[in-house]
C-alpha positions as a Markdown table, in Angstrom:
| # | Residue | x | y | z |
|---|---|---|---|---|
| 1 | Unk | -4.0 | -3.4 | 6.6 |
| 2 | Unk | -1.9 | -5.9 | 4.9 |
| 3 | Unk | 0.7 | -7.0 | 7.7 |
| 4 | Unk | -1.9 | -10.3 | 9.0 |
| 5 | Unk | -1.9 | -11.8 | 5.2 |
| 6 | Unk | 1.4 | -11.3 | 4.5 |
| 7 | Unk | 2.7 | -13.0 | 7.9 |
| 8 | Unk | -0.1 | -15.5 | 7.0 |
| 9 | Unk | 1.2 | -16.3 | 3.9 |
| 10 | Unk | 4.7 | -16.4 | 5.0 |
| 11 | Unk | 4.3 | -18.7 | 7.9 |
| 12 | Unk | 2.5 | -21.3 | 5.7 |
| 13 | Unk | 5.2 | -21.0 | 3.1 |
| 14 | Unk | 8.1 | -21.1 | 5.9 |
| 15 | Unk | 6.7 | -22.6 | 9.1 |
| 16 | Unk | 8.1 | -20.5 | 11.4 |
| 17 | Unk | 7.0 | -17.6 | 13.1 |
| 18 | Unk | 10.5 | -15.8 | 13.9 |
| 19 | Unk | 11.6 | -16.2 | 10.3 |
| 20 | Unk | 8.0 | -15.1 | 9.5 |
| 21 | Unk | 7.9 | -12.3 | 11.2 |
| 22 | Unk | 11.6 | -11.3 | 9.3 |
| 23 | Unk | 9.8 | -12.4 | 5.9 |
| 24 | Unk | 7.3 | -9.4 | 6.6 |
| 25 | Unk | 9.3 | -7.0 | 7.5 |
| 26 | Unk | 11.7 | -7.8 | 4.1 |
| 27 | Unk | 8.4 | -8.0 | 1.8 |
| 28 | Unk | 7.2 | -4.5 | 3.0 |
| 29 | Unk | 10.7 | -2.9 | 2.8 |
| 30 | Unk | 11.2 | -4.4 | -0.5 |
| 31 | Unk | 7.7 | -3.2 | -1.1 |
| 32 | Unk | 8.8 | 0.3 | -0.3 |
| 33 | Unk | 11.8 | 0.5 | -2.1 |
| 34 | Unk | 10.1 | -1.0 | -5.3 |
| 35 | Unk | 6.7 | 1.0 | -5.3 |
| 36 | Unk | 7.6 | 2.6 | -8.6 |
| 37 | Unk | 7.2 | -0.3 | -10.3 |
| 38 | Unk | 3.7 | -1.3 | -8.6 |
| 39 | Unk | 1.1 | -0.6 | -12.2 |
| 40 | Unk | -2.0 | 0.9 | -10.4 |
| 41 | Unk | -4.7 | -1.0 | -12.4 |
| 42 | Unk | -3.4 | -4.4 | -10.9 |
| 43 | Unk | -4.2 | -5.1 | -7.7 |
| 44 | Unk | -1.7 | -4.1 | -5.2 |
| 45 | Unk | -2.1 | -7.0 | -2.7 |
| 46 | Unk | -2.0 | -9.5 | -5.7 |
| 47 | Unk | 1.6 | -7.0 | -6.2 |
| 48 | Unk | 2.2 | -7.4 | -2.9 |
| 49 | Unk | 1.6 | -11.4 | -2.6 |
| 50 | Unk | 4.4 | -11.9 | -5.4 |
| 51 | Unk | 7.0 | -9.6 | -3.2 |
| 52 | Unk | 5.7 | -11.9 | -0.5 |
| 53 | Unk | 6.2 | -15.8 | -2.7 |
| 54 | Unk | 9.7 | -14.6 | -3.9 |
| 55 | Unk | 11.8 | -13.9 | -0.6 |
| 56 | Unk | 9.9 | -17.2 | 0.8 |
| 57 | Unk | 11.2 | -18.7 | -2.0 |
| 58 | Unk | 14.5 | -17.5 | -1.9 |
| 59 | Unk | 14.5 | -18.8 | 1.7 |
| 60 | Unk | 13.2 | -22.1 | 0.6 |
| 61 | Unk | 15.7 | -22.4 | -2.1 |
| 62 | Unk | 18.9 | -21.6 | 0.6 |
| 63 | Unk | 17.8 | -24.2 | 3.1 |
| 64 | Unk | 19.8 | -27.5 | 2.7 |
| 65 | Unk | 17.9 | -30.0 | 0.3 |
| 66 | Unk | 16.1 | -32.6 | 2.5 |
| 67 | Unk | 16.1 | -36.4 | 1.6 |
| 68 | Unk | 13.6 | -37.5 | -0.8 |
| 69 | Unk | 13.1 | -40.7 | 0.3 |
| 70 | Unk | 12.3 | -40.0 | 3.2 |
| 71 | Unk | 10.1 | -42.2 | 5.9 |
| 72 | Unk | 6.3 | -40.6 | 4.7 |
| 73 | Unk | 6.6 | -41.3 | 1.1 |
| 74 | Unk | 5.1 | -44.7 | 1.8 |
| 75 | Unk | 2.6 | -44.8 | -1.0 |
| 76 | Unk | -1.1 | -44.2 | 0.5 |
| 77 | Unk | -2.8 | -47.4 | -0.5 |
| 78 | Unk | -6.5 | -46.9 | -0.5 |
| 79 | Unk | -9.1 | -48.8 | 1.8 |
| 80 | Unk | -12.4 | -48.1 | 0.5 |
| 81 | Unk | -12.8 | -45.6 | 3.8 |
| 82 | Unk | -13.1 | -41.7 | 3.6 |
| 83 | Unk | -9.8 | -40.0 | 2.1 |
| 84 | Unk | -8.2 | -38.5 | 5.1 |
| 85 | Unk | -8.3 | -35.1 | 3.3 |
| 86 | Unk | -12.1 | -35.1 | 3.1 |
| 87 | Unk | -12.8 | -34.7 | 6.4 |
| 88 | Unk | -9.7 | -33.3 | 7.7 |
| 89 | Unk | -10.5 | -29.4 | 10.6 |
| 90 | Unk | -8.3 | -26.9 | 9.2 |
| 91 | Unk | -6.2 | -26.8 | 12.7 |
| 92 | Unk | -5.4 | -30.4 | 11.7 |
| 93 | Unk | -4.8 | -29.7 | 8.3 |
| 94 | Unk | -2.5 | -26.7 | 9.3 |
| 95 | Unk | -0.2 | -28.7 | 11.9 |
| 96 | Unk | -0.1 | -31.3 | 9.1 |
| 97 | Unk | 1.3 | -28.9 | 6.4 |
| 98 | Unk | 4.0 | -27.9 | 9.1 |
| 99 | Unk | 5.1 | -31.1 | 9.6 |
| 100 | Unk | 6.3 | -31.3 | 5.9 |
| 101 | Unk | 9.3 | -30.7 | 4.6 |
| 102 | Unk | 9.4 | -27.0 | 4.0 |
| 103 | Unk | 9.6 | -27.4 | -0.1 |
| 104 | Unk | 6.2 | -29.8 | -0.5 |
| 105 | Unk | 4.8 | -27.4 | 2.1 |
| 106 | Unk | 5.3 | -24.4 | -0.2 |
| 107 | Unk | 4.5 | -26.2 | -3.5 |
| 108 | Unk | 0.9 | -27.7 | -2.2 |
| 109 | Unk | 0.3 | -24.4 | -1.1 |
| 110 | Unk | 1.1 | -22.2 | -3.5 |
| 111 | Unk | -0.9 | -24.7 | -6.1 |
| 112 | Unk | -4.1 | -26.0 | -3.9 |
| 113 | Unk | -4.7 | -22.6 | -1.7 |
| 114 | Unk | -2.8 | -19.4 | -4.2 |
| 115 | Unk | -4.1 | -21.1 | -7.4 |
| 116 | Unk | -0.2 | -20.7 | -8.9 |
| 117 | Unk | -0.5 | -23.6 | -12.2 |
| 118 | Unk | 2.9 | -25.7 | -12.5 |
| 119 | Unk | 3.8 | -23.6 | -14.9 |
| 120 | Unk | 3.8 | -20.5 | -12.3 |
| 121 | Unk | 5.5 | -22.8 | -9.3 |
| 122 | Unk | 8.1 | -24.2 | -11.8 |
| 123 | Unk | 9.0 | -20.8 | -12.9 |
| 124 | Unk | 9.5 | -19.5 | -9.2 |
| 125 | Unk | 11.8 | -22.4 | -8.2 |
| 126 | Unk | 13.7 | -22.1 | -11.9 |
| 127 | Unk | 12.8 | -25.9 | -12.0 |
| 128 | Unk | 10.8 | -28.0 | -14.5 |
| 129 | Unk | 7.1 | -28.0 | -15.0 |
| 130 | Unk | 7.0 | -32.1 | -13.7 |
| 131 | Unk | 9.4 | -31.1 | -10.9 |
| 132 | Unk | 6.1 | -29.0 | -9.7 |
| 133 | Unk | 4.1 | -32.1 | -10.9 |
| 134 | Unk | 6.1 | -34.5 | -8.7 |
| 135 | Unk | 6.1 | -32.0 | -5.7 |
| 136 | Unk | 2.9 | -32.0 | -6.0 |
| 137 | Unk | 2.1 | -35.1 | -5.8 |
| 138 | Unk | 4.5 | -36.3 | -3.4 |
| 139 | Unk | 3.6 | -33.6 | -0.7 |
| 140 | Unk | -0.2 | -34.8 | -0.9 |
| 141 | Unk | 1.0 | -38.8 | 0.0 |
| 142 | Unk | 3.1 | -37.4 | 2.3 |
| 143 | Unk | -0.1 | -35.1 | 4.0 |
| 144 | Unk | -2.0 | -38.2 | 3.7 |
| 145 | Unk | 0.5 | -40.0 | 5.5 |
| 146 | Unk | 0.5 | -37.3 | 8.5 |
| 147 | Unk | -3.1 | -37.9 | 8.3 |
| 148 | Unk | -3.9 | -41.3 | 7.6 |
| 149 | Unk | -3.8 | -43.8 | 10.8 |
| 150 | Unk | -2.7 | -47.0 | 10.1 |
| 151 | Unk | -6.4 | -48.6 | 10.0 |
| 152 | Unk | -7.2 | -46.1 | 7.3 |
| 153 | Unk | -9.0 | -43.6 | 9.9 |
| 154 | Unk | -8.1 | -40.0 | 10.8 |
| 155 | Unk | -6.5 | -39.3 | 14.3 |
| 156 | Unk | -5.9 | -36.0 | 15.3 |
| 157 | Unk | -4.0 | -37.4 | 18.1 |
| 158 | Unk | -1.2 | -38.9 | 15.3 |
| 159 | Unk | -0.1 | -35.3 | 14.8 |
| 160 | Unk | 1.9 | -34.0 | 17.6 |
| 161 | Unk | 1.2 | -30.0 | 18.6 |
């Protein structure tokens, strides 16, 4: 019942479906072996979902840092045409977000698509509330970027499969 959302949510956070696949089967064990402290009037995949964020975290957090200044964060500059974003399929949108570095993937996603605040992202990266701010922000230049052609149009050919 649950295993497609959680391997959903996990490949979006991680990016890849081998270490996915190992992300589900450690939620539900984990799940398992914590089920005494799941409160019945809560939701249990919102219970669940949390299990799920933390050990992608904690995989996020033990990769090696990647370089912030790296070649995408060319500042989108706008040109009066539609933003890239707008009008964006979802396949597109989806190779796009796994093209990015794995830590602006996780923080656009668990802000614009789980509805986590900064406050709630910051927390679950023991970081600052402007660290999820500046993720953030950066991750959505760096989408555009993946997104944008460089007349300003979208081209679902720029994004390799």
């Amino acid at each position: 019942m649950f295993n497609r959302p959680v391997y959903t949510l996990a490949l979006r956070l991680l990016a890849h479906e081998a270490e996915a696949f190992d992300l589900l089967q450690d939620s539900f064990l984990k799940a398992f072996e914590q089920i005494a402290q799941y409160r019945s009037e809560a939701p249990f995949w919102a219970w669940l979902r949390r299990i799920v964020v933390n050990a992608a975290l904690m995989r996020l957090r033990g990769r090696r840092p990647l370089d912030e200044l790296d070649s995408l964060m060319l500042e989108h500059t706008a040109d009066g045409g539609p933003d890239p974003l707008d009008v964006v399929s979802a396949h597109d949108l989806k190779r796009a977000l796994g093209r990015l570095p794995a830590l602006s993937r996780a923080v656009l996603w668990l802000y614009h698509v789980e509805g986590y605040t900064h406050e709630e992202i910051a927390q679950a990266f023991d970081r600052t509330v402007s660290f999820s701010k500046s993720q953030v922000a950066r991750g959505g230049v760096r989408l555009r970027a993946l997104l944008d052609q460089e007349d300003g149009q979208w081209n679902p050919r720029a994004i390799p499969c």
